[in-house]
Amino acid sequence: MEIKQQIRLAVDAIVFGYEKNTLYVLAVQQKYGVFKDFWVLPGGFIKDDEPLITAVKRELLEEAGISVNYLEQLNTYGDDVHRDSRGRVVSVAYFALVNPQNFVLKADTDAKDAKWFPIDKLPKLGYDHKEMVDLAHQRLKGKLTYQPIGFDLLDDEFLFSDLENLYCSILEQDIDRRNFRKKILSFGIVKETEKLVKMRASGRPGKLFKFDKDKYDSLLGENFQFEIKFA
Amino acid sequence: MEIKQQIRLAVDAIVFGYEKNTLYVLAVQQKYGVFKDFWVLPGGFIKDDEPLITAVKRELLEEAGISVNYLEQLNTYGDDVHRDSRGRVVSVAYFALVNPQNFVLKADTDAKDAKWFPIDKLPKLGYDHKEMVDLAHQRLKGKLTYQPIGFDLLDDEFLFSDLENLYCSILEQDIDRRNFRKKILSFGIVKETEKLVKMRASGRPGKLFKFDKDKYDSLLGENFQFEIKFA
DNA sequence: GCAAAAGTGTTATCAGTACACCCATGG
DNA sequence: CCATGGGTGTACTGATAACACTTTTGC
């Protein structure tokens, strides 16, 4: 292994949060470099002895003080040799969902400013990060329909209308309340609790529901397919 | 950018070929290193000024003399810090389909031995390449059902039974011939040619069909969804 | 004429879709 | 009593699933 590469490896994360019918993306403000004062996705170079996934989690903790609920690899950006003006940088982008508990950003060790932006009000992002957000957004929309990841954006216990509004607002579609409930309940992976709460300012209180992950995992074994389609 | 990483970046490809109801994977024999004489996936280190995708294509040409029909990024392997005993190597794996024209392997510049293995008769592969093959195999099965990529494994013109057998053998399911044909034809992306040929040793000759990519691309614009499900 | 593969329609069943009214709460 | 959101059932429709015989060719 004589040949030395002049390539550096980084990770970036597209972190989605959801609150009040709005989908948010996490961005941080650059303090140095070409993109000083620009908003970019949280991320950074990986250490020599650090697994990729560890690097992402570390960066998220350092830059925004959050830990995420769901994390998966999205895509590796390495076709544009000049995507970073400092030299050849290849970046592995991760797709993440954060649950509302972690939605509030803690003070960050890196002294960078971290902030949630509604996805349709994102500022101009540095590097090719807009491209990453777009891809992640597509993935989110796609996965919502064939994997129960929506629950990772909600509280542990939620109203059925929360789930419905989440699907409705992220997929930008109207949903029939009765059909939606029928479909979700037919999977048997969401269970009703006994708690009746009034979460809204007005209206009748609703029951809280929980995602039954164990049940889902066990169903996965036997030809079970989660899928939500709409009219 | 003072800190220098000691990480090297490679690409690997899982290339699928299909012939006579059998799914094949391309492997090459290592001539040097720890895995000397082991079979591994085609791949290698990328050059400093080389896009990832170019690196994959180059390696495939060098090591097996083939160019592929379909190529997409699969996953980046960088969580196991010791996946390569020579040091920290992160590898971007690509998923590729080759059409039958390129199925015959040409002499390779790298003097490595390249060979097609039926997927269920793969030899032990070096590194974490078995893991890559498994993931790619899963992706292939999945994509077959919701994207028309099966055509990339077939000749430009094919018998309907070829397509049916491909789905049938890769997905390991029985298919009802009439329902399958009805479904595929209903999409309008496969057109019948006037050619009647006898491709088989015996039996009635069949019409040749072609995948109409332009039609597919135009349909994609408008809420069209390719999907094949089975009983 | 026999073996092998191509070609072709109809019916039954199930899942998806459309749709509207009553209930519980707060103000 | 009014506004707001929660909760519920049925009938229609369209897609999927099951199913078997006839045709063309080579030998």
Coordinates of N, CA and C in Angstrom, one line a residue, chain A residues 1-10 45-54 73-81 84 86-90 92 94 146 227 229, chain B residues 1-10 45-54 73-81 84 86-90 92 94 146 227 229:
Chain A
M1 N 0.8 -1.2 0.0 CA 0.0 0.0 0.0 C 0.9 1.2 0.0
E2 N 1.6 1.4 -1.1 CA 2.6 2.5 -1.1 C 1.9 3.8 -1.5
I3 N 1.0 3.7 -2.5 CA 0.4 5.0 -3.0 C -0.4 5.7 -1.9
K4 N -0.1 6.9 -1.7 CA -0.9 7.7 -0.7 C -2.0 8.5 -1.4
Q5 N -3.2 8.4 -0.9 CA -4.2 9.2 -1.5 C -4.3 10.6 -0.8
Q6 N -4.7 11.5 -1.6 CA -4.9 12.9 -1.0 C -6.4 13.2 -0.9
I7 N -7.1 12.2 -0.4 CA -8.5 12.3 -0.3 C -8.9 12.3 1.1
R8 N -9.9 13.2 1.5 CA -10.3 13.1 2.9 C -11.8 12.7 3.0
L9 N -12.1 12.1 4.1 CA -13.4 11.5 4.2 C -14.2 12.2 5.3
A10 N -15.4 12.6 5.0 CA -16.2 13.3 6.0 C -17.6 12.6 6.1
F45 N -15.1 15.8 9.5 CA -14.1 14.8 9.1 C -14.2 13.6 10.1
I46 N -13.9 12.4 9.6 CA -13.9 11.3 10.5 C -12.5 11.0 11.0
K47 N -12.4 10.4 12.2 CA -11.1 10.1 12.7 C -10.6 8.8 12.1
D48 N -9.3 8.6 12.2 CA -8.7 7.4 11.6 C -9.3 6.1 12.1
D49 N -9.6 6.1 13.4 CA -10.0 4.8 14.0 C -11.5 4.8 14.4
E50 N -12.2 5.6 13.7 CA -13.6 5.8 14.1 C -14.6 5.3 13.0
P51 N -15.5 4.4 13.4 CA -16.5 4.0 12.5 C -17.3 5.1 11.9
L52 N -17.8 5.0 10.7 CA -18.5 6.1 10.1 C -19.7 6.6 11.0
I53 N -20.4 5.6 11.4 CA -21.7 5.8 12.2 C -21.3 6.6 13.5
T54 N -20.2 6.2 14.1 CA -19.8 6.9 15.3 C -19.5 8.3 15.0
Q73 N -27.6 5.3 6.5 CA -26.8 5.8 5.4 C -27.6 6.2 4.2
L74 N -27.3 7.4 3.7 CA -28.1 7.9 2.6 C -27.4 7.7 1.2
N75 N -26.2 8.4 1.1 CA -25.5 8.4 -0.1 C -24.1 8.9 0.1
T76 N -23.2 8.5 -0.7 CA -21.8 9.0 -0.6 C -21.5 9.9 -1.7
Y77 N -21.1 11.1 -1.4 CA -20.9 12.2 -2.4 C -19.4 12.2 -2.8
G78 N -19.1 11.7 -3.9 CA -17.7 11.7 -4.3 C -17.4 11.8 -5.8
D79 N -18.5 12.2 -6.5 CA -18.3 12.3 -8.0 C -17.8 13.6 -8.4
D80 N -18.2 14.7 -7.7 CA -17.7 16.0 -8.0 C -16.4 16.2 -7.2
V81 N -15.3 16.2 -7.9 CA -14.0 16.2 -7.3 C -13.7 17.6 -6.6
D84 N -15.6 20.3 -2.5 CA -15.1 21.1 -1.3 C -13.9 21.8 -1.9
R86 N -11.4 23.1 -0.5 CA -10.2 22.9 0.3 C -9.4 21.7 -0.3
G87 N -10.0 20.9 -1.1 CA -9.3 19.8 -1.7 C -10.3 18.7 -1.9
R88 N -9.9 17.5 -2.2 CA -10.8 16.4 -2.5 C -11.4 15.9 -1.2
V89 N -12.7 16.1 -1.0 CA -13.4 15.5 0.1 C -14.5 14.7 -0.3
V90 N -14.6 13.5 0.1 CA -15.7 12.6 -0.1 C -16.5 12.5 1.1
V92 N -19.9 11.0 3.3 CA -20.9 10.0 3.4 C -22.1 10.7 4.1
Y94 N -25.8 10.9 5.9 CA -26.7 10.1 6.7 C -28.0 10.8 6.8
Y146 N -43.6 2.8 3.1 CA -43.3 1.4 3.2 C -42.5 0.9 4.4
E227 N -47.3 -0.9 4.5 CA -47.5 -0.1 3.3 C -48.7 0.8 3.5
K229 N -50.8 3.4 1.3 CA -51.1 4.1 0.0 C -52.3 5.0 0.1
Chain B
M1 N -7.1 22.9 6.9 CA -7.1 21.4 6.7 C -5.8 20.8 7.0
E2 N -5.4 21.0 8.3 CA -4.0 20.6 8.6 C -4.0 19.1 8.9
I3 N -5.0 18.6 9.6 CA -5.0 17.2 10.0 C -5.0 16.3 8.8
K4 N -4.1 15.4 8.8 CA -4.0 14.4 7.7 C -4.7 13.1 8.1
Q5 N -5.6 12.6 7.4 CA -6.2 11.3 7.7 C -5.3 10.2 7.2
Q6 N -5.5 9.1 7.8 CA -4.8 7.9 7.4 C -5.8 6.9 6.9
I7 N -6.8 7.4 6.1 CA -7.8 6.5 5.6 C -7.8 6.5 4.1
R8 N -8.0 5.3 3.6 CA -8.0 5.2 2.1 C -9.3 4.8 1.6
L9 N -9.6 5.3 0.4 CA -11.0 5.1 -0.2 C -10.9 4.2 -1.4
A10 N -11.8 3.2 -1.4 CA -11.9 2.3 -2.5 C -13.3 2.2 -3.0
F45 N -8.7 1.0 -5.3 CA -8.5 2.3 -4.8 C -8.9 3.4 -5.8
I46 N -9.4 4.5 -5.4 CA -9.7 5.5 -6.3 C -8.6 6.5 -6.4
K47 N -8.5 7.2 -7.6 CA -7.5 8.2 -7.8 C -7.9 9.5 -7.2
D48 N -6.9 10.3 -6.9 CA -7.2 11.6 -6.2 C -8.2 12.5 -7.0
D49 N -8.1 12.4 -8.3 CA -8.9 13.4 -9.1 C -10.0 12.6 -9.9
E50 N -10.4 11.5 -9.3 CA -11.3 10.6 -10.1 C -12.6 10.5 -9.4
P51 N -13.7 10.8 -10.1 CA -15.0 10.7 -9.5 C -15.2 9.2 -9.1
L52 N -16.0 8.9 -8.1 CA -16.2 7.6 -7.7 C -16.7 6.7 -8.8
I53 N -17.7 7.2 -9.5 CA -18.4 6.4 -10.5 C -17.4 6.0 -11.6
T54 N -16.5 6.9 -11.9 CA -15.4 6.7 -12.9 C -14.5 5.6 -12.5
Q73 N -25.1 3.4 -6.7 CA -24.4 3.2 -5.5 C -25.2 2.4 -4.5
L74 N -24.5 1.5 -3.8 CA -25.3 0.6 -2.9 C -25.1 1.0 -1.5
N75 N -23.9 1.0 -1.0 CA -23.6 1.3 0.4 C -22.1 1.6 0.6
T76 N -21.8 2.3 1.6 CA -20.4 2.6 1.9 C -20.0 1.8 3.2
Y77 N -19.0 1.1 3.1 CA -18.6 0.2 4.2 C -17.4 0.9 4.9
G78 N -17.7 1.4 6.1 CA -16.7 2.1 6.8 C -16.9 2.1 8.3
D79 N -17.7 1.1 8.8 CA -17.9 1.0 10.2 C -16.9 0.1 10.9
D80 N -16.5 -0.9 10.1 CA -15.5 -1.8 10.7 C -14.1 -1.3 10.3
V81 N -13.4 -0.8 11.3 CA -12.2 -0.1 11.1 C -11.1 -1.1 10.6
D84 N -10.1 -4.1 6.3 CA -9.0 -4.4 5.5 C -7.7 -4.4 6.4
R86 N -4.7 -4.2 5.8 CA -3.6 -3.3 5.4 C -3.7 -1.9 6.0
G87 N -4.8 -1.7 6.7 CA -5.0 -0.3 7.2 C -6.5 0.1 7.1
R88 N -6.8 1.3 7.5 CA -8.2 1.7 7.4 C -8.6 2.0 5.9
V89 N -9.5 1.2 5.4 CA -10.0 1.4 4.1 C -11.5 1.5 4.1
V90 N -12.0 2.5 3.6 CA -13.5 2.7 3.5 C -13.8 2.4 2.0
V92 N -16.7 2.2 -1.1 CA -18.1 2.5 -1.6 C -18.5 1.4 -2.6
Y94 N -20.9 -0.5 -5.2 CA -21.8 -0.3 -6.3 C -22.5 -1.5 -6.7
Y146 N -40.3 -3.0 -8.2 CA -40.8 -1.6 -8.3 C -40.0 -0.8 -9.2
E227 N -44.9 -1.6 -10.8 CA -44.9 -2.5 -9.7 C -45.4 -3.9 -10.1
K229 N -46.4 -7.4 -8.3 CA -46.6 -8.2 -7.1 C -47.1 -9.6 -7.5

